[in-house]
């Protein structure tokens, strides 16, 4: 059993850790509603109009359209490919799996900085730079390795006896996927969707290299352009940053139980 001293130490450490993590978040939120453009915290005269002014001045309406198109399409395609590849590697078995799966995992191990230059020139040669198709393809390509790894682990956590029972009842591979494995792996799928959404929505580096046309740039690049024009207006910059983070926070709060279940799936047997 844990002694009282260990409990006190654990709770003290976790409290300090939580304060260290939450303090910058609370500070940004406070600055976002402060009237002082220099970034001084002033909660006595909160100015909620900073959000509307930041949205208008940054032109986030057009950037939002691009972010929704890029993120929605990339996450949808990545999720379908993750489920199918995870099912193939984790349940059906693939010819040459011991070679193909490690090769697929190179997508996780190789950093984006190592491939971004040849990727840019390849996309430029194919006319995919400054297009939705190009940036979506890049996001799908960079996320499919993790998706296959994640869903393979989720499907392998399902007891083999369940799949065997479905086969004995006459279920084919597609029926087993839709009727057996997908309902059981739902928390893992939702977790992957949230992670993929977060990575795609918050992406800056990949979009900066592949998309220079403002008509196709996501909100993160819009924030970068806005910060260049309003560098001294720290309160508006903070408000704009909060607006960009809001969709991710809302989705996490809405699906947090499923997210936690998905992260823990397979960690405990029984």
mmCIF file of C-alpha atoms in Angstrom:
data_model
loop_
_atom_site.group_PDB
_atom_site.id
_atom_site.type_symbol
_atom_site.label_atom_id
_atom_site.label_comp_id
_atom_site.label_asym_id
_atom_site.label_seq_id
_atom_site.Cartn_x
_atom_site.Cartn_y
_atom_site.Cartn_z
ATOM 1 C CA UNK A 1 0.000 0.000 0.000
ATOM 2 C CA UNK A 2 1.020 3.588 -0.623
ATOM 3 C CA UNK A 3 2.081 5.403 2.518
ATOM 4 C CA UNK A 4 0.695 8.781 3.535
ATOM 5 C CA UNK A 5 4.009 10.475 2.766
ATOM 6 C CA UNK A 6 4.011 9.026 -0.767
ATOM 7 C CA UNK A 7 0.436 10.218 -1.306
ATOM 8 C CA UNK A 8 1.333 13.736 -0.182
ATOM 9 C CA UNK A 9 4.373 13.748 -2.467
ATOM 10 C CA UNK A 10 2.369 12.440 -5.448
ATOM 11 C CA UNK A 11 -0.447 14.953 -5.038
ATOM 12 C CA UNK A 12 2.010 17.818 -4.516
ATOM 13 C CA UNK A 13 3.999 16.853 -7.596
ATOM 14 C CA UNK A 14 0.861 16.461 -9.749
ATOM 15 C CA UNK A 15 -0.522 19.782 -8.489
ATOM 16 C CA UNK A 16 2.689 21.622 -9.366
ATOM 17 C CA UNK A 17 2.758 19.897 -12.746
ATOM 18 C CA UNK A 18 -0.869 20.881 -13.441
ATOM 19 C CA UNK A 19 -0.168 24.497 -12.453
ATOM 20 C CA UNK A 20 2.868 24.582 -14.736
ATOM 21 C CA UNK A 21 0.842 23.240 -17.655
ATOM 22 C CA UNK A 22 -2.300 25.323 -17.106
ATOM 23 C CA UNK A 23 -0.635 28.650 -16.254
ATOM 24 C CA UNK A 24 0.325 29.541 -19.870
ATOM 25 C CA UNK A 25 -3.156 28.548 -21.058
ATOM 26 C CA UNK A 26 -4.889 30.681 -18.439
ATOM 27 C CA UNK A 27 -2.514 33.573 -19.193
ATOM 28 C CA UNK A 28 -3.275 33.459 -22.937
ATOM 29 C CA UNK A 29 -7.016 33.369 -22.202
ATOM 30 C CA UNK A 30 -6.637 36.348 -19.867
ATOM 31 C CA UNK A 31 -4.592 38.356 -22.355
ATOM 32 C CA UNK A 32 -7.126 37.530 -25.100
ATOM 33 C CA UNK A 33 -9.867 39.402 -23.213
ATOM 34 C CA UNK A 34 -7.654 42.219 -21.909
ATOM 35 C CA UNK A 35 -7.919 45.705 -23.427
ATOM 36 C CA UNK A 36 -4.163 46.394 -23.206
ATOM 37 C CA UNK A 37 -2.517 45.721 -26.593
ATOM 38 C CA UNK A 38 0.900 45.250 -24.935
ATOM 39 C CA UNK A 39 -0.193 41.929 -23.446
ATOM 40 C CA UNK A 40 -0.644 43.051 -19.870
ATOM 41 C CA UNK A 41 -3.246 41.052 -17.986
ATOM 42 C CA UNK A 42 -6.258 43.225 -17.115
ATOM 43 C CA UNK A 43 -9.264 41.157 -16.080
ATOM 44 C CA UNK A 44 -10.966 44.151 -14.470
ATOM 45 C CA UNK A 45 -11.933 45.554 -17.871
ATOM 46 C CA UNK A 46 -12.482 42.471 -19.993
ATOM 47 C CA UNK A 47 -12.956 43.186 -23.699
ATOM 48 C CA UNK A 48 -14.754 40.323 -25.425
ATOM 49 C CA UNK A 49 -14.800 42.227 -28.686
ATOM 50 C CA UNK A 50 -11.145 41.222 -29.145
ATOM 51 C CA UNK A 51 -12.317 37.905 -30.610
ATOM 52 C CA UNK A 52 -14.580 39.456 -33.241
ATOM 53 C CA UNK A 53 -11.968 42.096 -34.080
ATOM 54 C CA UNK A 54 -9.231 39.480 -34.422
ATOM 55 C CA UNK A 55 -11.474 37.325 -36.628
ATOM 56 C CA UNK A 56 -12.306 40.272 -38.872
ATOM 57 C CA UNK A 57 -8.811 41.732 -39.104
ATOM 58 C CA UNK A 58 -7.183 38.353 -39.759
ATOM 59 C CA UNK A 59 -9.741 37.421 -42.428
ATOM 60 C CA UNK A 60 -10.321 34.067 -40.768
ATOM 61 C CA UNK A 61 -13.527 33.384 -42.713
ATOM 62 C CA UNK A 62 -11.616 32.381 -45.868
ATOM 63 C CA UNK A 63 -8.925 30.592 -43.888
ATOM 64 C CA UNK A 64 -11.623 28.678 -41.989
ATOM 65 C CA UNK A 65 -13.059 27.371 -45.249
ATOM 66 C CA UNK A 66 -9.649 26.040 -46.273
ATOM 67 C CA UNK A 67 -9.038 24.486 -42.864
ATOM 68 C CA UNK A 68 -12.407 22.725 -42.909
ATOM 69 C CA UNK A 69 -11.850 21.360 -46.433
ATOM 70 C CA UNK A 70 -8.288 20.205 -45.735
ATOM 71 C CA UNK A 71 -8.913 18.776 -42.273
ATOM 72 C CA UNK A 72 -12.285 17.185 -43.018
ATOM 73 C CA UNK A 73 -11.097 15.459 -46.187
ATOM 74 C CA UNK A 74 -7.709 14.387 -44.831
ATOM 75 C CA UNK A 75 -9.158 12.985 -41.600
ATOM 76 C CA UNK A 76 -11.916 11.101 -43.446
ATOM 77 C CA UNK A 77 -9.522 9.480 -45.927
ATOM 78 C CA UNK A 78 -6.917 8.753 -43.238
ATOM 79 C CA UNK A 79 -9.520 7.083 -41.021
ATOM 80 C CA UNK A 80 -10.789 4.810 -43.810
ATOM 81 C CA UNK A 81 -7.241 3.820 -44.792
ATOM 82 C CA UNK A 82 -6.267 3.284 -41.140
ATOM 83 C CA UNK A 83 -9.231 0.980 -40.495
ATOM 84 C CA UNK A 84 -8.724 -1.050 -43.665
ATOM 85 C CA UNK A 85 -4.949 -1.378 -43.324
ATOM 86 C CA UNK A 86 -5.196 -2.138 -39.596
ATOM 87 C CA UNK A 87 -7.802 -4.797 -40.295
ATOM 88 C CA UNK A 88 -5.676 -6.312 -43.044
ATOM 89 C CA UNK A 89 -2.517 -6.431 -40.945
ATOM 90 C CA UNK A 90 -4.152 -7.216 -37.617
ATOM 91 C CA UNK A 91 -6.871 -9.721 -38.502
ATOM 92 C CA UNK A 92 -6.762 -11.000 -42.061
ATOM 93 C CA UNK A 93 -3.027 -11.319 -42.406
ATOM 94 C CA UNK A 94 -1.162 -10.001 -45.453
ATOM 95 C CA UNK A 95 1.271 -11.873 -47.657
ATOM 96 C CA UNK A 96 4.716 -10.572 -46.735
ATOM 97 C CA UNK A 97 3.414 -8.844 -43.599
ATOM 98 C CA UNK A 98 6.715 -9.290 -41.767
ATOM 99 C CA UNK A 99 8.379 -7.175 -44.449
ATOM 100 C CA UNK A 100 5.587 -4.795 -45.431
ATOM 101 C CA UNK A 101 4.578 -3.684 -41.952
ATOM 102 C CA UNK A 102 8.090 -2.615 -40.824
ATOM 103 C CA UNK A 103 8.456 -0.729 -44.111
ATOM 104 C CA UNK A 104 5.145 1.008 -43.421
ATOM 105 C CA UNK A 105 6.406 2.031 -39.972
ATOM 106 C CA UNK A 106 9.215 4.037 -41.578
ATOM 107 C CA UNK A 107 6.578 6.728 -42.031
ATOM 108 C CA UNK A 108 6.501 7.125 -38.245
ATOM 109 C CA UNK A 109 10.251 6.951 -37.704
ATOM 110 C CA UNK A 110 11.430 9.327 -40.447
ATOM 111 C CA UNK A 111 10.966 13.006 -39.453
ATOM 112 C CA UNK A 112 9.096 15.344 -41.777
ATOM 113 C CA UNK A 113 12.128 17.649 -42.021
ATOM 114 C CA UNK A 114 14.082 14.853 -43.719
ATOM 115 C CA UNK A 115 11.634 14.454 -46.612
ATOM 116 C CA UNK A 116 10.061 17.895 -47.020
ATOM 117 C CA UNK A 117 12.496 19.120 -49.724
ATOM 118 C CA UNK A 118 12.118 16.152 -52.126
ATOM 119 C CA UNK A 119 8.395 16.090 -51.294
ATOM 120 C CA UNK A 120 8.050 19.727 -52.367
ATOM 121 C CA UNK A 121 9.847 19.194 -55.678
ATOM 122 C CA UNK A 122 7.838 16.034 -56.402
ATOM 123 C CA UNK A 123 4.582 17.873 -55.734
ATOM 124 C CA UNK A 124 5.733 20.848 -57.795
ATOM 125 C CA UNK A 125 6.530 18.565 -60.735
ATOM 126 C CA UNK A 126 3.030 17.069 -60.504
ATOM 127 C CA UNK A 127 1.321 20.464 -60.150
ATOM 128 C CA UNK A 128 0.121 19.695 -56.616
ATOM 129 C CA UNK A 129 1.574 22.710 -54.819
ATOM 130 C CA UNK A 130 -0.906 25.474 -53.890
ATOM 131 C CA UNK A 131 -3.811 23.046 -54.229
ATOM 132 C CA UNK A 132 -6.173 21.364 -51.798
ATOM 133 C CA UNK A 133 -5.402 18.004 -53.386
ATOM 134 C CA UNK A 134 -1.700 18.359 -52.694
ATOM 135 C CA UNK A 135 -1.877 19.338 -49.031
ATOM 136 C CA UNK A 136 -4.594 16.746 -48.364
ATOM 137 C CA UNK A 137 -2.498 14.028 -50.020
ATOM 138 C CA UNK A 138 0.506 15.075 -47.936
ATOM 139 C CA UNK A 139 -1.465 14.875 -44.691
ATOM 140 C CA UNK A 140 -2.920 11.484 -45.612
ATOM 141 C CA UNK A 141 0.495 10.162 -46.571
ATOM 142 C CA UNK A 142 2.125 11.299 -43.344
ATOM 143 C CA UNK A 143 -0.704 9.937 -41.194
ATOM 144 C CA UNK A 144 -1.380 6.543 -42.759
ATOM 145 C CA UNK A 145 1.632 4.865 -41.104
ATOM 146 C CA UNK A 146 0.500 5.762 -37.611
ATOM 147 C CA UNK A 147 -3.094 4.926 -38.521
ATOM 148 C CA UNK A 148 -2.184 1.431 -39.679
ATOM 149 C CA UNK A 149 -0.061 0.847 -36.571
ATOM 150 C CA UNK A 150 -2.790 2.178 -34.252
ATOM 151 C CA UNK A 151 -5.694 0.228 -35.729
ATOM 152 C CA UNK A 152 -3.648 -2.965 -36.079
ATOM 153 C CA UNK A 153 -3.012 -2.860 -32.331
ATOM 154 C CA UNK A 154 -6.700 -2.128 -31.643
ATOM 155 C CA UNK A 155 -7.950 -5.026 -33.781
ATOM 156 C CA UNK A 156 -5.393 -7.427 -32.313
ATOM 157 C CA UNK A 157 -6.693 -6.587 -28.824
ATOM 158 C CA UNK A 158 -10.042 -8.162 -29.811
ATOM 159 C CA UNK A 159 -10.202 -11.794 -28.623
ATOM 160 C CA UNK A 160 -9.652 -14.237 -31.479
ATOM 161 C CA UNK A 161 -12.600 -16.322 -30.290
ATOM 162 C CA UNK A 162 -15.017 -13.526 -31.252
ATOM 163 C CA UNK A 163 -13.841 -13.543 -34.849
ATOM 164 C CA UNK A 164 -13.878 -17.331 -34.990
ATOM 165 C CA UNK A 165 -17.465 -17.391 -33.708
ATOM 166 C CA UNK A 166 -18.508 -14.932 -36.413
ATOM 167 C CA UNK A 167 -16.844 -17.099 -39.065
ATOM 168 C CA UNK A 168 -18.652 -20.170 -37.806
ATOM 169 C CA UNK A 169 -21.924 -18.253 -38.191
ATOM 170 C CA UNK A 170 -21.107 -17.657 -41.853
ATOM 171 C CA UNK A 171 -19.778 -14.082 -41.686
ATOM 172 C CA UNK A 172 -17.340 -13.061 -44.407
ATOM 173 C CA UNK A 173 -14.448 -10.623 -43.978
ATOM 174 C CA UNK A 174 -16.520 -7.475 -44.625
ATOM 175 C CA UNK A 175 -19.321 -8.598 -42.328
ATOM 176 C CA UNK A 176 -16.834 -9.310 -39.557
ATOM 177 C CA UNK A 177 -15.306 -5.867 -39.989
ATOM 178 C CA UNK A 178 -18.601 -3.947 -39.914
ATOM 179 C CA UNK A 179 -20.533 -6.081 -37.424
ATOM 180 C CA UNK A 180 -17.802 -7.295 -35.046
ATOM 181 C CA UNK A 181 -14.519 -5.408 -35.117
ATOM 182 C CA UNK A 182 -15.640 -1.832 -35.777
ATOM 183 C CA UNK A 183 -18.103 -1.661 -32.841
ATOM 184 C CA UNK A 184 -15.509 -3.088 -30.472
ATOM 185 C CA UNK A 185 -12.730 -0.819 -31.769
ATOM 186 C CA UNK A 186 -14.910 2.316 -31.752
ATOM 187 C CA UNK A 187 -12.951 4.054 -28.923
ATOM 188 C CA UNK A 188 -9.673 3.475 -30.773
ATOM 189 C CA UNK A 189 -11.176 4.807 -34.006
ATOM 190 C CA UNK A 190 -12.503 7.940 -32.294
ATOM 191 C CA UNK A 191 -9.125 8.454 -30.653
ATOM 192 C CA UNK A 192 -7.392 8.248 -34.023
ATOM 193 C CA UNK A 193 -9.917 10.685 -35.509
ATOM 194 C CA UNK A 194 -9.232 13.177 -32.711
ATOM 195 C CA UNK A 195 -5.468 12.822 -33.019
ATOM 196 C CA UNK A 196 -5.596 13.104 -36.805
ATOM 197 C CA UNK A 197 -7.886 16.134 -36.569
ATOM 198 C CA UNK A 198 -5.557 17.808 -34.074
ATOM 199 C CA UNK A 199 -2.423 17.161 -36.146
ATOM 200 C CA UNK A 200 -4.019 18.330 -39.389
ATOM 201 C CA UNK A 201 -5.853 21.349 -37.958
ATOM 202 C CA UNK A 202 -2.776 22.591 -36.067
ATOM 203 C CA UNK A 203 -0.321 21.930 -38.900
ATOM 204 C CA UNK A 204 1.868 24.865 -39.848
ATOM 205 C CA UNK A 205 5.129 23.505 -41.246
ATOM 206 C CA UNK A 206 3.723 21.291 -43.999
ATOM 207 C CA UNK A 207 1.214 23.924 -45.132
ATOM 208 C CA UNK A 208 3.894 26.631 -45.090
ATOM 209 C CA UNK A 209 6.030 24.664 -47.548
ATOM 210 C CA UNK A 210 3.328 23.343 -49.879
ATOM 211 C CA UNK A 211 0.764 26.163 -49.902
ATOM 212 C CA UNK A 212 1.723 29.757 -50.710
ATOM 213 C CA UNK A 213 -1.609 30.787 -52.238
ATOM 214 C CA UNK A 214 -3.679 32.600 -49.543
ATOM 215 C CA UNK A 215 -6.861 31.177 -51.101
ATOM 216 C CA UNK A 216 -5.802 27.661 -50.060
ATOM 217 C CA UNK A 217 -4.019 28.385 -46.785
ATOM 218 C CA UNK A 218 -5.410 27.068 -43.471
ATOM 219 C CA UNK A 219 -6.014 29.137 -40.333
ATOM 220 C CA UNK A 220 -2.576 28.454 -38.881
ATOM 221 C CA UNK A 221 -0.929 30.249 -41.800
ATOM 222 C CA UNK A 222 -3.552 32.967 -41.469
ATOM 223 C CA UNK A 223 -2.434 33.452 -37.873
ATOM 224 C CA UNK A 224 1.178 33.699 -39.046
ATOM 225 C CA UNK A 225 0.287 36.402 -41.563
ATOM 226 C CA UNK A 226 -1.837 38.182 -38.950
ATOM 227 C CA UNK A 227 1.010 38.170 -36.411
ATOM 228 C CA UNK A 228 3.255 39.830 -38.965
ATOM 229 C CA UNK A 229 0.814 42.731 -39.340
ATOM 230 C CA UNK A 230 -0.274 43.034 -35.700
ATOM 231 C CA UNK A 231 2.882 42.119 -33.812
ATOM 232 C CA UNK A 232 2.337 44.808 -31.162
ATOM 233 C CA UNK A 233 -1.338 43.922 -30.623
ATOM 234 C CA UNK A 234 -0.649 41.029 -28.287
ATOM 235 C CA UNK A 235 -4.249 40.858 -27.075
ATOM 236 C CA UNK A 236 -5.554 40.390 -30.622
ATOM 237 C CA UNK A 237 -2.879 37.784 -31.349
ATOM 238 C CA UNK A 238 -3.886 35.893 -28.210
ATOM 239 C CA UNK A 239 -7.555 36.095 -29.189
ATOM 240 C CA UNK A 240 -6.756 34.773 -32.674
ATOM 241 C CA UNK A 241 -4.736 31.885 -31.187
ATOM 242 C CA UNK A 242 -7.631 30.989 -28.888
ATOM 243 C CA UNK A 243 -10.038 30.952 -31.839
ATOM 244 C CA UNK A 244 -7.826 28.524 -33.749
ATOM 245 C CA UNK A 245 -7.470 26.176 -30.753
ATOM 246 C CA UNK A 246 -11.189 26.235 -29.938
ATOM 247 C CA UNK A 247 -12.373 23.443 -32.311
ATOM 248 C CA UNK A 248 -9.769 20.990 -30.991
ATOM 249 C CA UNK A 249 -10.637 21.788 -27.371
ATOM 250 C CA UNK A 250 -14.381 21.418 -28.017
ATOM 251 C CA UNK A 251 -13.943 18.066 -29.763
ATOM 252 C CA UNK A 252 -11.731 16.764 -26.974
ATOM 253 C CA UNK A 253 -14.169 17.852 -24.263
ATOM 254 C CA UNK A 254 -17.049 16.245 -26.157
ATOM 255 C CA UNK A 255 -15.257 12.934 -26.790
ATOM 256 C CA UNK A 256 -12.877 12.845 -23.828
ATOM 257 C CA UNK A 257 -14.286 9.587 -22.386
ATOM 258 C CA UNK A 258 -13.941 7.799 -25.716
ATOM 259 C CA UNK A 259 -10.481 9.329 -26.152
ATOM 260 C CA UNK A 260 -9.274 7.998 -22.794
ATOM 261 C CA UNK A 261 -10.807 4.573 -23.470
ATOM 262 C CA UNK A 262 -9.082 4.473 -26.842
ATOM 263 C CA UNK A 263 -5.715 5.423 -25.362
ATOM 264 C CA UNK A 264 -6.032 2.693 -22.716
ATOM 265 C CA UNK A 265 -7.439 -0.015 -24.971
ATOM 266 C CA UNK A 266 -5.131 -2.995 -25.012
ATOM 267 C CA UNK A 267 -3.166 -1.727 -22.005
ATOM 268 C CA UNK A 268 -5.101 -3.912 -19.573
ATOM 269 C CA UNK A 269 -6.140 -7.499 -20.211
ATOM 270 C CA UNK A 270 -9.441 -8.912 -19.105
#
